[in-house]
PDB file of C-alpha atoms in Angstrom:
ATOM      1  CA  MET A   4     -33.319 -72.938 -71.682  1.00  0.00           C
ATOM      2  CA  THR A   5     -30.916 -70.301 -72.862  1.00  0.00           C
ATOM      3  CA  ALA A   6     -27.408 -69.228 -71.940  1.00  0.00           C
ATOM      4  CA  THR A   7     -27.914 -65.577 -71.064  1.00  0.00           C
ATOM      5  CA  SER A   8     -24.270 -64.740 -70.441  1.00  0.00           C
ATOM      6  CA  ARG A   9     -20.893 -66.431 -70.354  1.00  0.00           C
ATOM      7  CA  THR A  10     -17.500 -65.422 -68.983  1.00  0.00           C
ATOM      8  CA  ASP A  11     -14.263 -67.377 -68.541  1.00  0.00           C
ATOM      9  CA  GLN A  12     -15.527 -68.679 -65.181  1.00  0.00           C
ATOM     10  CA  LEU A  13     -19.355 -68.540 -65.199  1.00  0.00           C
ATOM     11  CA  THR A  14     -22.313 -69.370 -67.423  1.00  0.00           C
ATOM     12  CA  SER A  15     -25.671 -67.829 -66.539  1.00  0.00           C
ATOM     13  CA  LEU A  16     -28.698 -69.819 -67.694  1.00  0.00           C
ATOM     14  CA  THR A  17     -32.405 -69.035 -67.853  1.00  0.00           C
ATOM     15  CA  GLU A  18     -35.024 -71.793 -68.002  1.00  0.00           C
ATOM     16  CA  PHE A  19     -38.361 -71.074 -69.690  1.00  0.00           C
ATOM     17  CA  SER A  20     -41.608 -73.059 -69.611  1.00  0.00           C
ATOM     18  CA  ALA A  21     -42.195 -75.002 -72.832  1.00  0.00           C
ATOM     19  CA  ASN A  22     -45.959 -74.591 -72.349  1.00  0.00           C
ATOM     20  CA  GLY A  23     -46.285 -70.889 -71.715  1.00  0.00           C
ATOM     21  CA  GLY A  24     -42.866 -69.443 -72.451  1.00  0.00           C
ATOM     22  CA  LYS A  25     -42.667 -67.900 -68.969  1.00  0.00           C
ATOM     23  CA  ARG A  26     -39.364 -67.695 -67.127  1.00  0.00           C
ATOM     24  CA  VAL A  27     -39.067 -70.573 -64.650  1.00  0.00           C
ATOM     25  CA  ARG A  28     -35.698 -69.842 -63.053  1.00  0.00           C
ATOM     26  CA  ASP A  29     -32.248 -68.368 -63.490  1.00  0.00           C
ATOM     27  CA  TRP A  30     -29.080 -70.028 -62.271  1.00  0.00           C
ATOM     28  CA  THR A  31     -25.322 -69.871 -62.709  1.00  0.00           C
ATOM     29  CA  VAL A  32     -22.955 -72.721 -63.487  1.00  0.00           C
ATOM     30  CA  ARG A  33     -19.577 -71.970 -61.905  1.00  0.00           C
ATOM     31  CA  GLU A  34     -17.741 -72.832 -65.107  1.00  0.00           C
ATOM     32  CA  SER A  35     -17.907 -71.532 -68.646  1.00  0.00           C
ATOM     33  CA  PHE A  36     -19.465 -73.747 -71.313  1.00  0.00           C
ATOM     34  CA  THR A  37     -21.518 -73.494 -74.496  1.00  0.00           C
ATOM     35  CA  PRO A  38     -24.833 -75.400 -74.491  1.00  0.00           C
ATOM     36  CA  LEU A  39     -25.076 -77.791 -77.433  1.00  0.00           C
ATOM     37  CA  ALA A  40     -28.104 -80.066 -76.997  1.00  0.00           C
ATOM     38  CA  PHE A  41     -31.095 -80.226 -74.661  1.00  0.00           C
ATOM     39  CA  ASP A  42     -33.241 -83.040 -73.290  1.00  0.00           C
ATOM     40  CA  ALA A  43     -37.034 -83.255 -73.623  1.00  0.00           C
ATOM     41  CA  THR A  44     -37.566 -81.102 -70.519  1.00  0.00           C
ATOM     42  CA  GLY A  45     -35.433 -78.269 -71.944  1.00  0.00           C
ATOM     43  CA  ARG A  46     -32.575 -78.688 -69.501  1.00  0.00           C
ATOM     44  CA  VAL A  47     -29.045 -78.627 -70.891  1.00  0.00           C
ATOM     45  CA  LEU A  48     -27.417 -82.030 -71.039  1.00  0.00           C
ATOM     46  CA  ILE A  49     -24.507 -81.653 -73.437  1.00  0.00           C
ATOM     47  CA  GLY A  50     -22.185 -78.721 -74.153  1.00  0.00           C
ATOM     48  CA  TRP A  51     -18.689 -77.672 -75.141  1.00  0.00           C
ATOM     49  CA  GLN A  52     -16.137 -76.345 -72.704  1.00  0.00           C
ATOM     50  CA  GLY A  53     -13.166 -74.848 -74.452  1.00  0.00           C
ATOM     51  CA  PRO A  54     -11.820 -76.339 -77.651  1.00  0.00           C
ATOM     52  CA  GLY A  55     -12.534 -80.054 -77.925  1.00  0.00           C
ATOM     53  CA  LYS A  56     -13.973 -80.674 -74.441  1.00  0.00           C
ATOM     54  CA  LEU A  57     -17.446 -82.235 -74.422  1.00  0.00           C
ATOM     55  CA  VAL A  58     -19.273 -81.884 -71.074  1.00  0.00           C
ATOM     56  CA  ARG A  59     -22.537 -82.961 -69.459  1.00  0.00           C
ATOM     57  CA  LEU A  60     -24.409 -80.673 -67.098  1.00  0.00           C
ATOM     58  CA  ASP A  61     -25.336 -82.506 -63.877  1.00  0.00           C
ATOM     59  CA  GLY A  62     -27.349 -80.043 -61.813  1.00  0.00           C
ATOM     60  CA  ASP A  63     -25.021 -77.036 -61.728  1.00  0.00           C
ATOM     61  CA  ARG A  64     -21.793 -79.024 -62.165  1.00  0.00           C
ATOM     62  CA  LEU A  65     -20.109 -79.932 -65.428  1.00  0.00           C
ATOM     63  CA  THR A  66     -18.707 -83.435 -65.976  1.00  0.00           C
ATOM     64  CA  LEU A  67     -16.144 -84.035 -68.714  1.00  0.00           C
ATOM     65  CA  ILE A  68     -17.145 -86.711 -71.263  1.00  0.00           C
ATOM     66  CA  PRO A  69     -14.114 -88.641 -72.556  1.00  0.00           C
ATOM     67  CA  MET A  70     -13.718 -88.403 -76.330  1.00  0.00           C
ATOM     68  CA  PRO A  71     -11.538 -90.416 -78.692  1.00  0.00           C
ATOM     69  CA  GLU A  72      -8.901 -88.732 -80.818  1.00  0.00           C
ATOM     70  CA  LEU A  73     -10.368 -87.920 -84.235  1.00  0.00           C
ATOM     71  CA  ALA A  74      -8.554 -87.776 -87.548  1.00  0.00           C
ATOM     72  CA  ALA A  75      -8.919 -84.558 -89.562  1.00  0.00           C
ATOM     73  CA  GLU A  76     -11.608 -86.066 -91.833  1.00  0.00           C
ATOM     74  CA  GLN A  77     -13.669 -87.482 -88.932  1.00  0.00           C
ATOM     75  CA  HIS A  78     -16.565 -85.689 -87.235  1.00  0.00           C
ATOM     76  CA  LEU A  79     -17.930 -86.190 -83.739  1.00  0.00           C
ATOM     77  CA  GLN A  80     -21.594 -87.153 -83.365  1.00  0.00           C
ATOM     78  CA  VAL A  81     -23.277 -87.151 -79.963  1.00  0.00           C
ATOM     79  CA  ALA A  82     -26.344 -89.159 -78.944  1.00  0.00           C
ATOM     80  CA  TRP A  83     -27.827 -90.178 -75.615  1.00  0.00           C
TER      81      TRP A  83
END
């Protein structure tokens, strides 16, 4: 999976086969986000949308993940 392009309103993604490296499909998420972590199948699960907004990709729709306020010396860690 790779983000092939990103604008303020769209993110274009390309999915590749883990076995052969061939392109499986291309699709567009109707919002801009930066992929952060992938699941075992290679599909995006977690990403950033704008400063400080953690999101989960559900199909082609992004869902905001609530985050606690962090002090300056704290760092966010994500696991699922």
